[in-house]
Amino acid sequence: MKAIRVNEWGKPVQLEDVPQPRPASDEALVRVHAASINPLDAAVMAGYLSYMSATPMTLGVDFSGEVVEVGKNVTHVKPGDAVYGVTPFRSGTFSEYANPKMNEVARKPKSLDHIHASTIPLPAMAAWQSLFEHGAFQSGERLLIHGVAGNVGGLAAQFAKSKGAYVYGTDLPEKADHAAGTGIDRFIDVKNERFEDVVEDVDVILDFIGGEFIERSHNILKQGGRFVTALALQTPQEEAEKRGFRSTGFGAQPRADLLAQIADLVDAGKLKVFVNRTFPLEEAQAALEYRFMTKAPGKVVLTVL
């Protein structure tokens, strides 16, 4: 099969012929139709996560496609099913076939084509788990999202609004219109406004930016509030203890039941996804360069079939 391979950290990817995988007892073999690009892919390419993987390797984690074969322990999907999922640090998805484990795959939203479905899995896992599991968000609370126009931030905003949240969101001014499409209540232009001057006494802060935004967020959390960052190494534990809020860093964990639940939300019209641009699989290097150069919101997707 054709696959996009990383042969050396920090070097351009290559389209190569590699053996087609066979599914283990707890895996499905999926014919990939589309695979979207995440910031995680850039980190992998650069070698920042070399302690978790080794070259040569097939790049990519998000996918949408059709089940070809399943292992004996896989019962929730079957050959012929249209599915989507995420396979972090295992079976790369920038390829014609992938073999996700059974907790990494579920039937895709019926209302979406494969291109749009492929944009969801990892960002949605991160958004849901940061908000509800690590952030312990409750209906009607006040929420601030740093990076609200990003793929994860935008989905988190939609999840929160579906639960009656009042949502503030920070991002660049050129992303204001996109952020408005997620339904947030107040957009904060980080070039011309200080969020501390707009927001006070929020229950939960989700941080997808890091840096100085972490320290500047301390004073606007309620006593007993929750600060959640996707940048685990920047979790302000000592400051949290002093000021009486809870601080958590996390990495998204694949769950088939959650993928199925999110697909239902999409089909019910409660979740929008955004595609920036598509590239064919053989132009993966150009797609990666474009993804990490453009400031335009929405996912970049590789079309495979």
Coordinates of C-alpha atoms in Angstrom, one line a residue:
M1 CA 0.0 0.0 0.0
K2 CA 1.0 3.7 -0.3
A3 CA 1.9 5.5 2.9
I4 CA 3.4 8.8 4.0
R5 CA 6.6 7.9 5.9
V6 CA 8.9 9.7 8.3
N7 CA 12.4 8.2 7.8
E8 CA 14.4 10.8 9.7
W9 CA 13.3 13.3 12.3
G10 CA 13.0 16.9 11.0
K11 CA 13.2 15.8 7.4
P12 CA 10.4 15.9 4.7
V13 CA 8.0 13.0 4.6
Q14 CA 8.1 10.5 1.7
L15 CA 5.4 8.6 -0.2
E16 CA 6.4 5.0 -0.1
D17 CA 5.2 1.4 -0.7
V18 CA 4.9 -0.5 2.5
P19 CA 3.3 -3.8 3.5
Q20 CA -0.5 -3.6 4.1
P21 CA -1.3 -4.4 7.7
R22 CA -3.4 -7.3 8.9
P23 CA -5.7 -6.8 11.9
A24 CA -4.8 -8.4 15.2
S25 CA -7.7 -9.9 17.3
D26 CA -8.5 -6.5 18.9
E27 CA -8.1 -4.4 15.7
A28 CA -10.0 -3.5 12.5
L29 CA -8.5 -3.1 9.1
V30 CA -9.8 0.1 7.5
R31 CA -9.5 1.4 4.0
V32 CA -8.7 5.0 4.6
H33 CA -10.7 7.5 2.5
A34 CA -9.5 10.7 4.3
A35 CA -7.1 11.7 7.0
S36 CA -6.8 15.1 8.7
I37 CA -3.6 16.8 9.9
N38 CA -3.2 17.7 13.6
P39 CA -0.5 19.7 15.4
L40 CA 0.6 16.4 16.9
D41 CA 1.8 15.4 13.4
A42 CA 4.2 18.3 13.3
A43 CA 5.6 17.3 16.7
V44 CA 6.1 13.8 15.6
M45 CA 7.8 14.8 12.4
A46 CA 10.2 17.1 14.2
G47 CA 11.2 14.3 16.6
Y48 CA 9.8 16.0 19.7
L49 CA 8.1 12.8 20.7
S50 CA 10.8 10.4 19.6
Y51 CA 10.7 8.8 23.1
M52 CA 7.3 7.5 22.1
S53 CA 8.0 6.3 18.6
A54 CA 10.8 5.4 16.2
T55 CA 11.6 5.9 12.5
P56 CA 10.7 4.8 9.9
M57 CA 7.1 5.3 10.7
T58 CA 3.8 6.2 8.9
L59 CA 2.5 9.6 9.9
G60 CA -1.1 10.5 10.9
V61 CA -3.6 9.8 13.7
D62 CA -7.1 10.9 12.5
F63 CA -9.0 9.0 9.7
S64 CA -12.3 8.2 8.2
G65 CA -12.9 5.2 5.9
E66 CA -14.5 1.8 5.5
V67 CA -13.9 -1.4 7.5
V68 CA -12.4 -4.2 5.4
E69 CA -11.8 -6.8 8.0
V70 CA -12.0 -7.2 11.8
G71 CA -10.2 -9.2 14.4
K72 CA -12.2 -11.9 16.4
N73 CA -12.7 -9.6 19.4
V74 CA -14.1 -6.7 17.5
T75 CA -17.9 -6.7 17.6
H76 CA -19.0 -3.0 17.4
V77 CA -18.0 -2.5 13.8
K78 CA -18.1 -4.9 10.9
P79 CA -16.8 -5.1 7.3
G80 CA -18.5 -2.5 5.1
D81 CA -19.2 -0.1 7.9
A82 CA -18.2 3.6 7.3
V83 CA -16.1 4.5 10.4
Y84 CA -13.8 7.1 11.8
G85 CA -11.2 7.2 14.6
V86 CA -7.8 8.0 15.9
T87 CA -4.6 5.9 16.2
P88 CA -2.0 7.9 18.2
F89 CA 1.6 6.6 18.0
R90 CA 0.6 3.3 16.4
S91 CA -0.9 2.6 12.9
G92 CA -0.3 5.8 10.9
T93 CA -3.3 7.0 9.0
F94 CA -1.7 8.9 6.1
S95 CA -1.9 5.7 4.2
E96 CA -4.3 3.6 2.1
Y97 CA -5.0 1.3 5.1
A98 CA -4.9 1.6 8.9
N99 CA -5.5 -0.9 11.7
P100 CA -7.0 0.9 14.6
K101 CA -7.6 -1.0 17.9
M102 CA -11.2 -1.5 18.8
N103 CA -11.2 1.4 21.3
E104 CA -10.0 3.7 18.5
V105 CA -12.7 3.3 15.9
A106 CA -16.5 3.8 15.7
R107 CA -19.1 4.3 13.0
K108 CA -18.7 7.8 11.6
P109 CA -21.5 10.5 11.6
K110 CA -24.0 9.5 8.9
S111 CA -24.5 13.2 8.0
L112 CA -20.8 13.8 7.1
D113 CA -18.7 12.7 4.2
H114 CA -15.3 11.1 4.9
I115 CA -13.4 14.4 4.5
H116 CA -15.4 16.2 7.2
A117 CA -15.6 13.1 9.4
S118 CA -11.8 12.8 9.4
T119 CA -11.5 16.2 11.1
I120 CA -13.2 15.2 14.3
P121 CA -11.6 12.3 16.3
L122 CA -8.5 13.7 18.1
P123 CA -9.8 17.3 18.5
A124 CA -13.1 16.0 19.7
M125 CA -11.5 13.6 22.2
A126 CA -9.3 16.4 23.5
A127 CA -12.2 18.9 23.7
W128 CA -14.7 16.6 25.5
Q129 CA -12.2 15.2 27.9
S130 CA -10.7 18.5 28.8
L131 CA -14.1 20.0 29.4
F132 CA -16.1 17.3 31.1
E133 CA -13.6 14.8 32.5
H134 CA -10.7 17.0 33.6
G135 CA -12.6 20.3 33.9
A136 CA -15.6 18.7 35.6
F137 CA -17.7 21.3 33.8
Q138 CA -21.4 21.5 35.0
S139 CA -24.4 22.9 33.1
G140 CA -24.7 26.6 33.3
E141 CA -21.1 27.4 34.4
R142 CA -18.9 30.2 33.0
L143 CA -16.0 29.1 30.8
L144 CA -13.0 30.7 29.2
I145 CA -11.3 29.0 26.3
H146 CA -7.8 30.2 25.2
G147 CA -7.5 29.4 21.5
V148 CA -11.2 29.2 20.8
A149 CA -10.9 29.3 17.1
G150 CA -8.6 26.3 17.0
N151 CA -9.9 22.8 16.1
V152 CA -10.0 21.7 19.8
G153 CA -11.2 25.1 21.2
G154 CA -14.0 25.4 18.7
L155 CA -15.4 21.9 19.5
A156 CA -15.0 22.6 23.3
A157 CA -17.0 25.8 22.8
Q158 CA -19.8 23.9 21.1
F159 CA -19.9 21.2 23.7
A160 CA -20.1 23.8 26.4
K161 CA -22.8 25.8 24.7
S162 CA -24.9 22.7 24.4
K163 CA -24.9 22.5 28.2
G164 CA -25.9 26.0 28.8
A165 CA -22.5 27.6 29.4
Y166 CA -21.6 31.2 29.1
V167 CA -18.5 31.0 27.0
Y168 CA -15.6 33.5 26.6
G169 CA -13.0 32.8 24.0
T170 CA -9.6 34.3 23.2
D171 CA -7.9 34.3 19.8
L172 CA -6.5 36.4 17.0
P173 CA -8.7 39.2 15.6
E174 CA -8.8 37.6 12.1
K175 CA -10.4 34.5 13.6
A176 CA -13.3 36.4 15.2
D177 CA -15.9 35.5 12.5
H178 CA -14.9 31.8 12.7
A179 CA -15.1 31.8 16.5
A180 CA -18.6 33.4 16.3
G181 CA -19.7 30.3 14.3
T182 CA -19.1 28.1 17.4
G183 CA -21.7 30.0 19.3
I184 CA -19.6 31.7 22.0
D185 CA -21.0 34.6 23.9
R186 CA -17.9 36.9 24.0
F187 CA -14.9 36.9 21.7
I188 CA -11.7 38.5 23.1
D189 CA -9.3 39.9 20.6
V190 CA -5.9 39.1 22.1
K191 CA -4.1 41.8 20.1
N192 CA -6.3 44.6 21.3
E193 CA -7.8 43.4 24.6
R194 CA -6.5 41.9 27.8
F195 CA -8.8 39.0 28.8
E196 CA -8.3 39.9 32.5
D197 CA -10.1 43.2 31.8
V198 CA -13.1 41.4 30.4
V199 CA -13.4 38.2 32.4
E200 CA -13.7 37.5 36.1
D201 CA -14.9 34.7 38.3
V202 CA -15.0 31.9 35.7
D203 CA -15.6 28.3 36.8
V204 CA -13.4 26.6 34.2
I205 CA -10.5 27.7 31.9
L206 CA -9.4 25.5 29.0
D207 CA -6.0 26.5 27.8
F208 CA -4.8 25.5 24.3
I209 CA -2.2 28.3 24.0
G210 CA 0.1 28.1 27.0
G211 CA 3.0 30.5 27.7
E212 CA 2.0 33.8 29.5
F213 CA -1.7 33.0 29.2
I214 CA -1.3 30.4 32.0
E215 CA 0.0 32.8 34.7
R216 CA -2.4 35.6 33.5
S217 CA -5.3 33.3 34.0
H218 CA -4.7 32.7 37.7
N219 CA -6.6 35.8 39.0
I220 CA -9.8 35.3 37.1
L221 CA -10.7 31.8 38.3
K222 CA -13.3 31.4 41.1
Q223 CA -12.2 29.8 44.4
G224 CA -12.5 26.1 43.6
G225 CA -12.3 26.7 39.9
R226 CA -10.6 24.4 37.4
F227 CA -7.7 25.2 35.0
V228 CA -7.1 22.6 32.3
T229 CA -4.3 22.8 29.8
A230 CA -3.4 20.5 26.9
L231 CA 0.2 21.5 27.6
A232 CA 0.8 19.1 30.5
L233 CA 4.4 20.3 31.3
Q234 CA 3.0 23.9 31.9
T235 CA 0.5 22.9 34.6
P236 CA 0.7 25.5 37.4
Q237 CA 0.4 23.1 40.4
E238 CA 2.1 25.3 43.0
E239 CA 0.1 28.4 42.1
A240 CA -3.1 26.4 42.1
E241 CA -2.5 25.2 45.6
K242 CA -1.8 28.7 46.8
R243 CA -4.9 30.3 45.2
G244 CA -7.4 27.5 45.7
F245 CA -8.0 26.3 42.2
R246 CA -7.4 22.9 40.6
S247 CA -4.9 22.6 37.8
T248 CA -4.7 19.7 35.3
G249 CA -2.6 18.8 32.3
F250 CA -3.8 16.0 30.0
G251 CA -3.4 14.1 26.8
A252 CA -6.5 12.8 24.9
Q253 CA -7.3 9.1 25.2
P254 CA -9.2 7.3 22.4
R255 CA -12.6 5.8 23.4
A256 CA -14.9 4.1 20.9
D257 CA -18.0 4.9 23.1
L258 CA -17.1 8.6 23.1
L259 CA -16.5 8.6 19.3
A260 CA -20.0 7.1 18.9
Q261 CA -21.6 9.7 21.2
I262 CA -19.9 12.5 19.3
A263 CA -21.1 11.1 16.0
D264 CA -24.7 11.2 17.4
L265 CA -24.2 14.9 18.3
V266 CA -23.1 15.7 14.8
D267 CA -26.0 13.9 13.3
A268 CA -28.4 15.7 15.6
G269 CA -27.1 19.0 14.3
K270 CA -25.4 20.0 17.5
L271 CA -21.8 20.1 16.3
K272 CA -20.2 21.8 13.3
V273 CA -16.9 20.9 11.8
F274 CA -14.7 23.1 9.5
V275 CA -12.5 22.1 6.6
N276 CA -9.8 24.6 5.5
R277 CA -8.4 22.8 2.5
T278 CA -7.8 19.3 1.0
F279 CA -4.7 17.8 -0.6
P280 CA -4.2 14.4 -2.2
L281 CA -2.2 11.9 -0.3
E282 CA 0.9 12.2 -2.5
E283 CA 1.1 15.9 -1.7
A284 CA 1.3 15.3 2.0
Q285 CA 4.5 17.3 2.5
A286 CA 2.9 20.4 0.8
A287 CA -0.2 19.9 3.0
L288 CA 1.9 19.8 6.2
E289 CA 3.8 22.9 5.2
Y290 CA 0.5 24.7 4.4
R291 CA -1.1 23.5 7.6
F292 CA 1.6 25.0 9.8
M293 CA 1.9 28.2 7.8
T294 CA -1.7 29.3 7.4
K295 CA -3.6 31.2 10.0
A296 CA -6.9 30.4 8.5
P297 CA -9.1 28.2 10.7
G298 CA -10.3 24.7 9.9
K299 CA -8.7 21.3 9.3
V300 CA -6.4 20.4 6.4
V301 CA -7.3 17.0 5.1
L302 CA -5.5 14.4 2.9
T303 CA -7.8 12.7 0.5
V304 CA -6.8 9.1 0.1
L305 CA -9.6 7.5 -1.9

